[in-house]
Short mmCIF file of C-alpha atoms in Angstrom, two decimals:
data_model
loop_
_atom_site.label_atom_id
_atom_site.label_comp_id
_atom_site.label_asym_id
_atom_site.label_seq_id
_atom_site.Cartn_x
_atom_site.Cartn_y
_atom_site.Cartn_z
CA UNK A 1 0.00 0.00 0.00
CA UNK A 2 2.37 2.56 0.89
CA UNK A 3 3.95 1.52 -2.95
CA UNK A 4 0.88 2.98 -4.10
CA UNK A 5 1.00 6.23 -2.03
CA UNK A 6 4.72 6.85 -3.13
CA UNK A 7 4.52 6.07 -6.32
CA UNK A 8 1.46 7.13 -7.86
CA UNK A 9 -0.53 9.96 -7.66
CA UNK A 10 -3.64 10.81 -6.10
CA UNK A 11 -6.18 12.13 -8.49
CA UNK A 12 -8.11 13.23 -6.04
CA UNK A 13 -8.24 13.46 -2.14
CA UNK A 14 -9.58 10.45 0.17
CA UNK A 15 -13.48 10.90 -0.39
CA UNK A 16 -15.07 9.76 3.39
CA UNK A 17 -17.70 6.89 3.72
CA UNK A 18 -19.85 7.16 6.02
CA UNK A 19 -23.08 6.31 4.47
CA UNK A 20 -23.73 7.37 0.86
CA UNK A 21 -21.96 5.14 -1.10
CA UNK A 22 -24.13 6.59 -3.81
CA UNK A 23 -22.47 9.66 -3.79
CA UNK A 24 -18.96 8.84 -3.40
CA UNK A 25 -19.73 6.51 -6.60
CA UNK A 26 -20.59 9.24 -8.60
CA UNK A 27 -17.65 11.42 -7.42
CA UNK A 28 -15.77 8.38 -8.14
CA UNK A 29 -17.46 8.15 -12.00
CA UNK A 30 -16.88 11.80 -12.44
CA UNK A 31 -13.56 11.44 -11.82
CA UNK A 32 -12.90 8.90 -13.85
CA UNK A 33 -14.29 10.30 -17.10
CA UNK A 34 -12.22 13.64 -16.81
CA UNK A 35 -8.93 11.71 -15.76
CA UNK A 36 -9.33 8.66 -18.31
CA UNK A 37 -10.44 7.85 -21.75
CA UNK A 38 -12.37 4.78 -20.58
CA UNK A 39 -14.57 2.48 -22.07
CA UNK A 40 -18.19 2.53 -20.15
CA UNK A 41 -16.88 -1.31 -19.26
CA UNK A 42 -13.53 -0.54 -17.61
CA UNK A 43 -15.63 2.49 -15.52
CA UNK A 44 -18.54 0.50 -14.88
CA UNK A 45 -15.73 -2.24 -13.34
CA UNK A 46 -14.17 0.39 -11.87
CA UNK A 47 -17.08 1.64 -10.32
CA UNK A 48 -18.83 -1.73 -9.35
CA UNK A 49 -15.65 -2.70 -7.27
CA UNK A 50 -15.62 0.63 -5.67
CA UNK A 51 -19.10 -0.07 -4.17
CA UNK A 52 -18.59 -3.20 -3.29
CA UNK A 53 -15.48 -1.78 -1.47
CA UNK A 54 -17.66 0.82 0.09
CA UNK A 55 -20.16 -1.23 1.29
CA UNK A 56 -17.62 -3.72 2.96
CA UNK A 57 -16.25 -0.80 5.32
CA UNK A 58 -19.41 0.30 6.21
CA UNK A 59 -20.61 -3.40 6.73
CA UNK A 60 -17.22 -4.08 9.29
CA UNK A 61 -16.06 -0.63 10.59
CA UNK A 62 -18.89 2.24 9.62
CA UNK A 63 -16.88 4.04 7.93
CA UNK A 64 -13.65 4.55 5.93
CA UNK A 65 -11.19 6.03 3.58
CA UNK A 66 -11.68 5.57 -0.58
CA UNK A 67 -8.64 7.01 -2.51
CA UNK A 68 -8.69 7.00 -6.68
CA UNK A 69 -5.24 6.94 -8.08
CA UNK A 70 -3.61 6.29 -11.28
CA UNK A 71 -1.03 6.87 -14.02
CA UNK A 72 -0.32 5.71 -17.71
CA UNK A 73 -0.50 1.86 -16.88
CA UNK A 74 -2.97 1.30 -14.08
CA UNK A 75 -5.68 2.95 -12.01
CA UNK A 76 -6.19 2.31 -8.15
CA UNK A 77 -8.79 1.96 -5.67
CA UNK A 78 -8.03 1.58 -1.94
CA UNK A 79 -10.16 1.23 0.61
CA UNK A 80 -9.04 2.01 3.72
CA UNK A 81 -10.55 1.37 7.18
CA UNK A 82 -10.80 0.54 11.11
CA UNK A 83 -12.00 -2.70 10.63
CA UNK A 84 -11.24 -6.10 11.69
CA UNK A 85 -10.10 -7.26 8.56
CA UNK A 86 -9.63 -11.06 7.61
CA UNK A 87 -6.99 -14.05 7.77
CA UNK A 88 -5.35 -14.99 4.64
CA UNK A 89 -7.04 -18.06 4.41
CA UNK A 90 -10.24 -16.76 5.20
CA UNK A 91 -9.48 -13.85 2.42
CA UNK A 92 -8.93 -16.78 0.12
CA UNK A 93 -12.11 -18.49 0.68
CA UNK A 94 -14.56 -15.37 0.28
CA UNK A 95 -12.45 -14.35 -2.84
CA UNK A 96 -12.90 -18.46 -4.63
CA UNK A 97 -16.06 -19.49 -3.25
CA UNK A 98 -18.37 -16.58 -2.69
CA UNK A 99 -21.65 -17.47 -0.98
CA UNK A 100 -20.51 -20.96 -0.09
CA UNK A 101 -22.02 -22.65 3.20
CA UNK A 102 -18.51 -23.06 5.39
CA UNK A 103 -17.53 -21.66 8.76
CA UNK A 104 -16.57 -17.99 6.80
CA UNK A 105 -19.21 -17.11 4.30
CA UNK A 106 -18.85 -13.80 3.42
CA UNK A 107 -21.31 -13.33 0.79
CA UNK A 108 -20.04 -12.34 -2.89
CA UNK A 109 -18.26 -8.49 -2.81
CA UNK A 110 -14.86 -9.61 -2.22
CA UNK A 111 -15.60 -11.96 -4.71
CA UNK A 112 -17.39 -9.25 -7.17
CA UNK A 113 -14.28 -7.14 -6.71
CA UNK A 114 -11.57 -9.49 -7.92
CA UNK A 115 -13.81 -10.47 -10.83
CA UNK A 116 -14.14 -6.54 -11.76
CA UNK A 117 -10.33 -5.75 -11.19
CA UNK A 118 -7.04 -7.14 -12.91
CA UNK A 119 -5.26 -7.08 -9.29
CA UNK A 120 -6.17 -6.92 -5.84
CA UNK A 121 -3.76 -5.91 -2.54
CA UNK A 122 -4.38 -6.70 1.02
CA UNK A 123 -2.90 -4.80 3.83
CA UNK A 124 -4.05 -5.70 7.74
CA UNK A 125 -2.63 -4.75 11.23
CA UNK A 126 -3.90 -3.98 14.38
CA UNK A 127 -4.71 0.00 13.17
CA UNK A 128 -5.63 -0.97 9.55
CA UNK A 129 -7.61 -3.09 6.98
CA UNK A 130 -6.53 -1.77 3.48
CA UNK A 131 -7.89 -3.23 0.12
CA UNK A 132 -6.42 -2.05 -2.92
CA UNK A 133 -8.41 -2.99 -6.69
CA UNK A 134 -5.95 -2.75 -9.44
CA UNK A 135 -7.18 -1.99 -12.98
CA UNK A 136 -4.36 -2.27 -15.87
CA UNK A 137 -4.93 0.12 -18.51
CA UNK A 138 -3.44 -1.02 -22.38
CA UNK A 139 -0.70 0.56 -23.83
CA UNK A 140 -2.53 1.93 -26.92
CA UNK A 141 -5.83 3.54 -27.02
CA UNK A 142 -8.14 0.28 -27.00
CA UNK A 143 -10.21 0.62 -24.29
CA UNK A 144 -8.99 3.38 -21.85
CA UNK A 145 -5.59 5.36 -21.25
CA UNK A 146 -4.59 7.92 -19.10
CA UNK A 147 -4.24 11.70 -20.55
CA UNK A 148 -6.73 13.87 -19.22
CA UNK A 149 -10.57 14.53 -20.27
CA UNK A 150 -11.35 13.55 -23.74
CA UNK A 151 -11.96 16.26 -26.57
CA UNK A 152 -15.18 14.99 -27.73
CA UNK A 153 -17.00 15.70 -24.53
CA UNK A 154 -17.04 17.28 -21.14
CA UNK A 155 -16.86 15.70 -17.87
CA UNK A 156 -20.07 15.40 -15.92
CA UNK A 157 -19.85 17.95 -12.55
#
């Protein structure tokens, strides 16, 4: 995680979570279409993983931290929070078999999110559950690339 702070940056500051996930995803979207020239697919992934980040800090500590960052070859998501966070094996098991009857069934959003991402990063201590959703972006304009807003349009506000 701290790779990510140091080496890419922030395209906007930490947006809090408290409750409207809504909102933050539409900050999120907005943000997306002025920094990116992205396919609807690679923003509606980008998007779906961020509320199913959302949703899993508010679920396990009621509130947390969502950065956006990004650069020529990937865009980030990380979710930071309070919570309790979850064993490695336990990770595992939500990620491979979501909704599964076993002693850890965690429903499907961890699940949702490494479907929608390329990447994901875990990060967990006694102060800190971090989730990070990686999203490559191609090296030639086939589906999205970093630049700016595109010239054909404006970004929503």
């Amino acid at each position: 995680m701290q790779r990510i702070h140091s080496i890419v940056p922030r395209l906007r500051e930490p947006v809090f979570i408290k409750d409207d996930i809504s909102r933050a995803a539409a900050l999120l979207s907005n943000e997306i279409e002025y920094s990116f020239d992205c396919s609807d697919a690679k923003k509606d992934n980008v998007i779906s993983a961020a509320k199913d980040l959302m949703s899993n800090s508010l679920k396990y500590a009621g509130n947390g931290l969502l950065s956006l960052y990004g650069n020529h070859r990937r865009i980030y998501l990380l979710m930071e929070d309070q919570g309790p966070g979850l064993e490695a094996p336990i990770l595992k098991e939500a990620i491979h078999s979501p909704g599964l009857a076993g002693p850890h069934t965690l429903g499907r959003g961890l699940h949702r999110i490494s479907v929608a991402s390329d990447k994901m990063a875990f990060y967990r201590d006694s102060n800190l559950t971090a989730i990070a959703a990686i999203f490559f972006l191609p090296q030639q304009r086939h589906d999205c690339h970093a630049g700016g807003k595109r010239k054909d349009r404006e970004p929503k506000r």
